[in-house]
Amino acid sequence: MSETQLQDHRRSKTEIIKLPSEERQREAALRERFASFWATATGDRRAVYDAFISGSPLTSDVTLEAVDEAGVRGFFIHPQQAEPKRAILYLHGGGYVLGSAKAYRGFVSQIVSRTKIPALVIDYPLAPEASLPAAPDAARTASLFLIAKGFDRIAIVGDSAGGGLTLVTLAGLIGKPAGPAPVAGVVFSPWVDLSFTGASMTDPDIVDPLLGHDYLQDCARKVVGAHSPSDPLASPLFGDLKGLPPLLIQVGTDERLLDDSKQYADRAAKAGVSVELQIFEGMHHVFQLDVAHLETSRNALDRAARFLRDAFDRG
């Protein structure tokens, strides 16, 4: 191993989390539930997606505060006791065309309950009504909003398209004098390459029950607008990753975005970023949402919470 390879290895850590046999059975039952839901769902596509995401339960130890000021709209989710000046900015998934802060309140409360750190989950402009750079602009505005509110230790967390948006936002904040740099980024199944170079996008051995290649291609066309799919605003995989804070990436083996996570972790390590890649065997896209059904989902969120707590304590 060369000196450069050794340094990359020290900066990165990849862990494969095995799936117990009893959890395989629960995963299979959950996939049947997914198939039934999507086969019978009718009505507005955004309302249906929000109903699906809202299945992640709201914890009983948080309070909700609606936010609509300074160009930021969404919800603050507060733990019962919070340490001062710490906050999480959460950017939701949905392929840049679906999703809302309201639908994600339950899921984000799971993170808040575990970390004891308040989180702001925002609405950002969706495609096709709004294309790039609308979503990154909204995310940056939200991060500056938190700084203006007095938070000086901030982490950014997101899933799927929101995971990609998280990484775009972190890169956009590097070296900017607007406030303190984020202490960490955590992304669940991030979509980081809208030019579709990852082999898992078309791998016939992957059976992703929630996300298809054709669907993602349609979403990409709608959000990129006049930009190239390989523009770092669309695909953070191709951006300058030097200077990013510590990153945690979680992904399942049974999803189209598996190679997005692998490729990004590799590029981040080569850029000198401390990055942990956790690959969960047999898991589907953003399985962390399914805390009510899977021990693996709860385990993954516990791991993410420990990573965030450590990052805030160091920051």
Short mmCIF file of C-alpha atoms in Angstrom, two decimals:
data_model
loop_
_atom_site.label_atom_id
_atom_site.label_comp_id
_atom_site.label_asym_id
_atom_site.label_seq_id
_atom_site.Cartn_x
_atom_site.Cartn_y
_atom_site.Cartn_z
CA MET A 1 0.00 0.00 0.00
CA SER A 2 1.44 3.37 -1.02
CA GLU A 3 1.70 6.28 1.43
CA THR A 4 -1.20 8.04 -0.33
CA GLN A 5 -3.38 4.91 -0.13
CA LEU A 6 -2.47 4.51 3.56
CA GLN A 7 -3.51 8.10 4.30
CA ASP A 8 -6.82 7.59 2.45
CA HIS A 9 -7.42 4.41 4.47
CA ARG A 10 -6.82 6.23 7.76
CA ARG A 11 -9.27 8.97 6.80
CA SER A 12 -12.00 6.56 5.76
CA LYS A 13 -13.72 3.71 7.50
CA THR A 14 -16.07 1.26 5.79
CA GLU A 15 -18.19 -1.10 7.84
CA ILE A 16 -20.52 -3.82 6.57
CA ILE A 17 -23.41 -4.44 8.97
CA LYS A 18 -24.78 -7.96 8.65
CA LEU A 19 -28.51 -8.67 8.69
CA PRO A 20 -29.74 -11.24 11.27
CA SER A 21 -32.04 -13.96 9.92
CA GLU A 22 -35.06 -12.75 11.91
CA GLU A 23 -34.55 -9.26 10.53
CA ARG A 24 -34.61 -10.68 7.00
CA GLN A 25 -38.12 -11.89 7.68
CA ARG A 26 -39.21 -8.48 8.92
CA GLU A 27 -37.61 -6.85 5.88
CA ALA A 28 -39.49 -9.21 3.56
CA ALA A 29 -42.78 -8.41 5.30
CA LEU A 30 -42.07 -4.70 5.04
CA ARG A 31 -41.46 -4.99 1.31
CA GLU A 32 -44.87 -6.60 0.95
CA ARG A 33 -46.32 -3.66 2.85
CA PHE A 34 -44.56 -1.25 0.48
CA ALA A 35 -45.94 -3.07 -2.57
CA SER A 36 -49.47 -2.97 -1.16
CA PHE A 37 -49.25 0.72 -0.31
CA TRP A 38 -47.99 1.82 -3.72
CA ALA A 39 -50.36 -0.51 -5.59
CA THR A 40 -53.42 0.98 -3.91
CA ALA A 41 -52.34 4.62 -3.43
CA THR A 42 -54.38 7.15 -5.38
CA GLY A 43 -54.53 10.91 -5.62
CA ASP A 44 -51.94 13.67 -5.78
CA ARG A 45 -48.44 12.17 -5.95
CA ARG A 46 -46.98 14.59 -3.42
CA ALA A 47 -49.78 13.89 -0.94
CA VAL A 48 -49.27 10.15 -1.36
CA TYR A 49 -45.52 10.45 -0.80
CA ASP A 50 -46.07 12.56 2.31
CA ALA A 51 -48.50 9.95 3.66
CA PHE A 52 -45.86 7.28 3.13
CA ILE A 53 -43.09 9.26 4.84
CA SER A 54 -45.38 10.22 7.72
CA GLY A 55 -45.42 6.57 8.76
CA SER A 56 -42.20 7.25 10.66
CA PRO A 57 -43.62 7.99 14.14
CA LEU A 58 -43.27 11.24 16.04
CA THR A 59 -41.55 10.67 19.37
CA SER A 60 -43.28 11.75 22.57
CA ASP A 61 -40.33 13.69 23.99
CA VAL A 62 -40.18 16.57 21.48
CA THR A 63 -42.11 19.75 20.78
CA LEU A 64 -42.84 21.25 17.37
CA GLU A 65 -42.49 24.89 16.38
CA ALA A 66 -43.61 26.12 12.96
CA VAL A 67 -41.14 28.46 11.24
CA ASP A 68 -41.93 30.94 8.49
CA GLU A 69 -39.51 33.86 8.51
CA ALA A 70 -36.48 35.27 6.72
CA GLY A 71 -37.16 33.10 3.69
CA VAL A 72 -37.16 29.90 5.76
CA ARG A 73 -40.24 27.71 6.15
CA GLY A 74 -40.49 24.44 8.04
CA PHE A 75 -40.47 23.16 11.60
CA PHE A 76 -38.14 23.33 14.55
CA ILE A 77 -38.21 20.08 16.49
CA HIS A 78 -37.04 20.62 20.05
CA PRO A 79 -35.96 18.00 22.62
CA GLN A 80 -37.16 18.45 26.18
CA GLN A 81 -33.68 19.53 27.26
CA ALA A 82 -31.26 20.90 24.69
CA GLU A 83 -27.69 22.02 25.01
CA PRO A 84 -27.31 25.66 23.97
CA LYS A 85 -26.12 26.81 20.56
CA ARG A 86 -26.31 23.38 18.90
CA ALA A 87 -28.64 22.64 16.00
CA ILE A 88 -29.21 20.24 13.13
CA LEU A 89 -30.41 21.37 9.71
CA TYR A 90 -32.39 18.58 8.07
CA LEU A 91 -32.90 18.41 4.29
CA HIS A 92 -35.59 15.96 3.19
CA GLY A 93 -35.60 13.50 0.32
CA GLY A 94 -38.06 12.92 -2.49
CA GLY A 95 -36.01 13.15 -5.67
CA TYR A 96 -36.19 16.96 -5.57
CA VAL A 97 -39.81 16.68 -6.75
CA LEU A 98 -41.57 15.33 -3.64
CA GLY A 99 -41.42 15.70 0.14
CA SER A 100 -42.20 18.29 2.78
CA ALA A 101 -41.02 19.39 6.18
CA LYS A 102 -44.39 18.45 7.67
CA ALA A 103 -44.17 14.86 6.44
CA TYR A 104 -40.65 14.45 7.79
CA ARG A 105 -41.38 15.70 11.31
CA GLY A 106 -41.73 12.18 12.69
CA PHE A 107 -38.50 10.92 11.21
CA VAL A 108 -36.53 13.99 12.27
CA SER A 109 -37.95 13.65 15.78
CA GLN A 110 -36.29 10.22 15.93
CA ILE A 111 -32.93 11.91 15.38
CA VAL A 112 -33.68 14.72 17.83
CA SER A 113 -34.78 12.27 20.51
CA ARG A 114 -31.52 10.34 20.17
CA THR A 115 -29.15 13.31 20.01
CA LYS A 116 -30.97 15.75 22.34
CA ILE A 117 -30.14 18.42 19.75
CA PRO A 118 -32.88 20.54 18.13
CA ALA A 119 -33.40 20.22 14.38
CA LEU A 120 -34.82 22.52 11.75
CA VAL A 121 -36.42 20.62 8.87
CA ILE A 122 -37.19 22.92 5.96
CA ASP A 123 -39.29 23.09 2.84
CA TYR A 124 -37.20 23.92 -0.22
CA PRO A 125 -38.47 24.65 -3.74
CA LEU A 126 -39.37 21.48 -5.62
CA ALA A 127 -39.01 20.62 -9.30
CA PRO A 128 -40.33 20.97 -11.91
CA GLU A 129 -41.73 24.27 -10.62
CA ALA A 130 -38.22 25.22 -9.47
CA SER A 131 -34.93 23.92 -10.86
CA LEU A 132 -31.32 24.51 -9.85
CA PRO A 133 -30.04 26.47 -8.01
CA ALA A 134 -33.30 26.97 -6.06
CA ALA A 135 -32.87 24.07 -3.61
CA PRO A 136 -29.19 24.80 -2.75
CA ASP A 137 -30.02 28.48 -2.32
CA ALA A 138 -32.82 27.61 0.12
CA ALA A 139 -30.57 25.26 2.09
CA ARG A 140 -27.85 27.89 2.38
CA THR A 141 -30.41 30.46 3.49
CA ALA A 142 -31.56 28.05 6.21
CA SER A 143 -28.01 27.50 7.45
CA LEU A 144 -27.45 31.26 7.68
CA PHE A 145 -30.81 31.57 9.45
CA LEU A 146 -29.59 29.18 12.15
CA ILE A 147 -26.37 31.15 12.57
CA ALA A 148 -28.38 34.38 12.87
CA LYS A 149 -30.45 32.69 15.61
CA GLY A 150 -27.28 32.20 17.65
CA PHE A 151 -26.42 28.58 16.86
CA ASP A 152 -22.65 28.29 16.48
CA ARG A 153 -22.39 24.50 16.18
CA ILE A 154 -24.45 23.14 13.31
CA ALA A 155 -24.60 19.78 11.56
CA ILE A 156 -26.45 19.12 8.32
CA VAL A 157 -28.34 15.86 7.81
CA GLY A 158 -30.37 14.60 4.87
CA ASP A 159 -31.72 11.57 3.04
CA SER A 160 -31.70 10.58 -0.64
CA ALA A 161 -31.95 13.79 -2.72
CA GLY A 162 -31.77 15.67 0.57
CA GLY A 163 -28.56 13.77 1.28
CA GLY A 164 -27.11 15.02 -1.97
CA LEU A 165 -28.36 18.51 -1.14
CA THR A 166 -26.68 18.21 2.27
CA LEU A 167 -23.33 17.55 0.60
CA VAL A 168 -23.88 20.37 -1.90
CA THR A 169 -24.66 22.72 0.99
CA LEU A 170 -21.63 21.66 3.04
CA ALA A 171 -19.33 22.21 0.06
CA GLY A 172 -20.88 25.62 -0.57
CA LEU A 173 -20.14 26.70 2.98
CA ILE A 174 -16.43 25.84 2.90
CA GLY A 175 -14.30 28.92 3.49
CA LYS A 176 -17.28 31.27 3.58
CA PRO A 177 -17.05 34.04 6.24
CA ALA A 178 -20.79 34.03 7.06
CA GLY A 179 -20.34 32.06 10.26
CA PRO A 180 -18.84 28.98 11.90
CA ALA A 181 -18.26 25.96 9.67
CA PRO A 182 -20.61 22.99 10.15
CA VAL A 183 -19.28 20.39 12.57
CA ALA A 184 -20.48 17.34 10.59
CA GLY A 185 -22.64 15.94 7.84
CA VAL A 186 -24.77 12.78 8.00
CA VAL A 187 -26.44 11.39 4.89
CA PHE A 188 -28.76 8.44 4.41
CA SER A 189 -28.64 6.87 0.93
CA PRO A 190 -27.51 10.14 -0.67
CA TRP A 191 -28.13 10.85 -4.36
CA VAL A 192 -24.82 12.42 -5.36
CA ASP A 193 -24.56 11.71 -9.09
CA LEU A 194 -27.34 12.88 -11.41
CA SER A 195 -25.27 11.75 -14.39
CA PHE A 196 -25.76 8.09 -13.33
CA THR A 197 -22.23 6.69 -13.47
CA GLY A 198 -22.78 4.18 -10.63
CA ALA A 199 -23.10 0.54 -11.70
CA SER A 200 -25.75 -0.14 -9.06
CA MET A 201 -28.18 2.06 -11.00
CA THR A 202 -28.68 -0.74 -13.53
CA ASP A 203 -27.37 -3.80 -11.66
CA PRO A 204 -29.95 -6.59 -12.23
CA ASP A 205 -28.99 -8.24 -8.93
CA ILE A 206 -30.25 -5.22 -6.97
CA VAL A 207 -33.97 -5.23 -6.22
CA ASP A 208 -34.76 -1.78 -4.84
CA PRO A 209 -38.39 -1.82 -3.65
CA LEU A 210 -38.69 1.96 -3.51
CA LEU A 211 -36.52 3.59 -6.14
CA GLY A 212 -36.19 2.90 -9.85
CA HIS A 213 -33.63 4.01 -12.42
CA ASP A 214 -36.29 5.46 -14.75
CA TYR A 215 -37.88 7.43 -11.93
CA LEU A 216 -34.54 8.93 -10.94
CA GLN A 217 -33.77 9.88 -14.53
CA ASP A 218 -37.10 11.72 -14.73
CA CYS A 219 -36.39 13.55 -11.47
CA ALA A 220 -32.91 14.52 -12.68
CA ARG A 221 -34.28 16.02 -15.90
CA LYS A 222 -36.75 18.09 -13.92
CA VAL A 223 -34.33 19.50 -11.36
CA VAL A 224 -31.18 20.24 -13.35
CA GLY A 225 -32.84 22.83 -15.61
CA ALA A 226 -30.18 24.67 -17.58
CA HIS A 227 -27.36 23.05 -15.61
CA SER A 228 -25.35 20.01 -16.60
CA PRO A 229 -26.15 16.83 -14.63
CA SER A 230 -22.47 16.73 -13.66
CA ASP A 231 -22.49 20.29 -12.29
CA PRO A 232 -21.48 20.04 -8.60
CA LEU A 233 -24.71 21.89 -7.71
CA ALA A 234 -26.57 18.85 -9.05
CA SER A 235 -23.98 16.13 -8.42
CA PRO A 236 -21.77 16.82 -5.39
CA LEU A 237 -19.71 13.78 -6.34
CA PHE A 238 -17.94 16.00 -8.89
CA GLY A 239 -17.32 19.00 -6.62
CA ASP A 240 -14.26 20.08 -4.66
CA LEU A 241 -14.52 18.07 -1.44
CA LYS A 242 -11.45 19.47 0.31
CA GLY A 243 -12.27 21.02 3.65
CA LEU A 244 -15.55 19.20 4.32
CA PRO A 245 -16.33 18.35 7.96
CA PRO A 246 -16.44 14.73 9.17
CA LEU A 247 -19.05 12.72 7.28
CA LEU A 248 -21.16 9.66 8.01
CA ILE A 249 -22.76 7.91 5.05
CA GLN A 250 -25.27 5.09 5.55
CA VAL A 251 -26.62 3.00 2.68
CA GLY A 252 -28.22 -0.39 2.04
CA THR A 253 -26.89 -3.05 -0.30
CA ASP A 254 -30.26 -3.44 -2.04
CA GLU A 255 -30.70 -0.01 -3.56
CA ARG A 256 -29.95 1.89 -6.74
CA LEU A 257 -27.91 4.52 -4.89
CA LEU A 258 -25.42 2.08 -3.37
CA ASP A 259 -22.59 3.10 -5.68
CA ASP A 260 -23.37 6.80 -5.18
CA SER A 261 -22.40 6.32 -1.54
CA LYS A 262 -19.35 4.22 -2.30
CA GLN A 263 -18.01 6.61 -4.92
CA TYR A 264 -18.58 9.67 -2.76
CA ALA A 265 -16.87 8.11 0.26
CA ASP A 266 -13.87 7.21 -1.87
CA ARG A 267 -13.56 10.72 -3.36
CA ALA A 268 -14.03 12.35 0.05
CA ALA A 269 -11.25 10.26 1.59
CA LYS A 270 -8.93 11.11 -1.29
CA ALA A 271 -9.71 14.80 -0.65
CA GLY A 272 -8.60 14.46 2.97
CA VAL A 273 -12.07 14.26 4.52
CA SER A 274 -12.75 12.04 7.53
CA VAL A 275 -15.58 9.81 6.29
CA GLU A 276 -17.36 6.75 7.68
CA LEU A 277 -19.31 4.56 5.27
CA GLN A 278 -21.75 2.12 6.87
CA ILE A 279 -23.27 -0.42 4.47
CA PHE A 280 -26.27 -2.35 5.77
CA GLU A 281 -26.74 -5.78 4.25
CA GLY A 282 -30.06 -6.40 2.50
CA MET A 283 -31.50 -2.99 3.31
CA HIS A 284 -33.62 -0.87 0.98
CA HIS A 285 -33.50 2.84 0.19
CA VAL A 286 -33.54 5.07 3.31
CA PHE A 287 -34.47 2.13 5.52
CA GLN A 288 -33.83 4.37 8.54
CA LEU A 289 -37.36 5.68 8.10
CA ASP A 290 -38.76 2.32 9.18
CA VAL A 291 -38.00 2.60 12.89
CA ALA A 292 -41.43 1.22 13.78
CA HIS A 293 -40.70 -2.07 11.99
CA LEU A 294 -36.97 -2.81 11.84
CA GLU A 295 -34.34 -3.14 14.54
CA THR A 296 -31.76 -2.36 11.84
CA SER A 297 -33.40 1.04 11.29
CA ARG A 298 -33.24 1.84 14.98
CA ASN A 299 -29.65 0.62 15.14
CA ALA A 300 -28.69 2.82 12.19
CA LEU A 301 -30.21 5.91 13.81
CA ASP A 302 -28.46 5.10 17.08
CA ARG A 303 -25.17 4.98 15.17
CA ALA A 304 -25.94 8.28 13.44
CA ALA A 305 -26.81 9.90 16.77
CA ARG A 306 -23.51 8.79 18.34
CA PHE A 307 -21.61 10.17 15.36
CA LEU A 308 -23.42 13.51 15.64
CA ARG A 309 -22.95 13.76 19.40
CA ASP A 310 -19.22 13.08 19.03
CA ALA A 311 -18.93 15.67 16.26
CA PHE A 312 -20.74 18.33 18.31
CA ASP A 313 -18.58 17.61 21.34
CA ARG A 314 -15.42 17.95 19.25
CA GLY A 315 -16.75 21.02 17.43
#
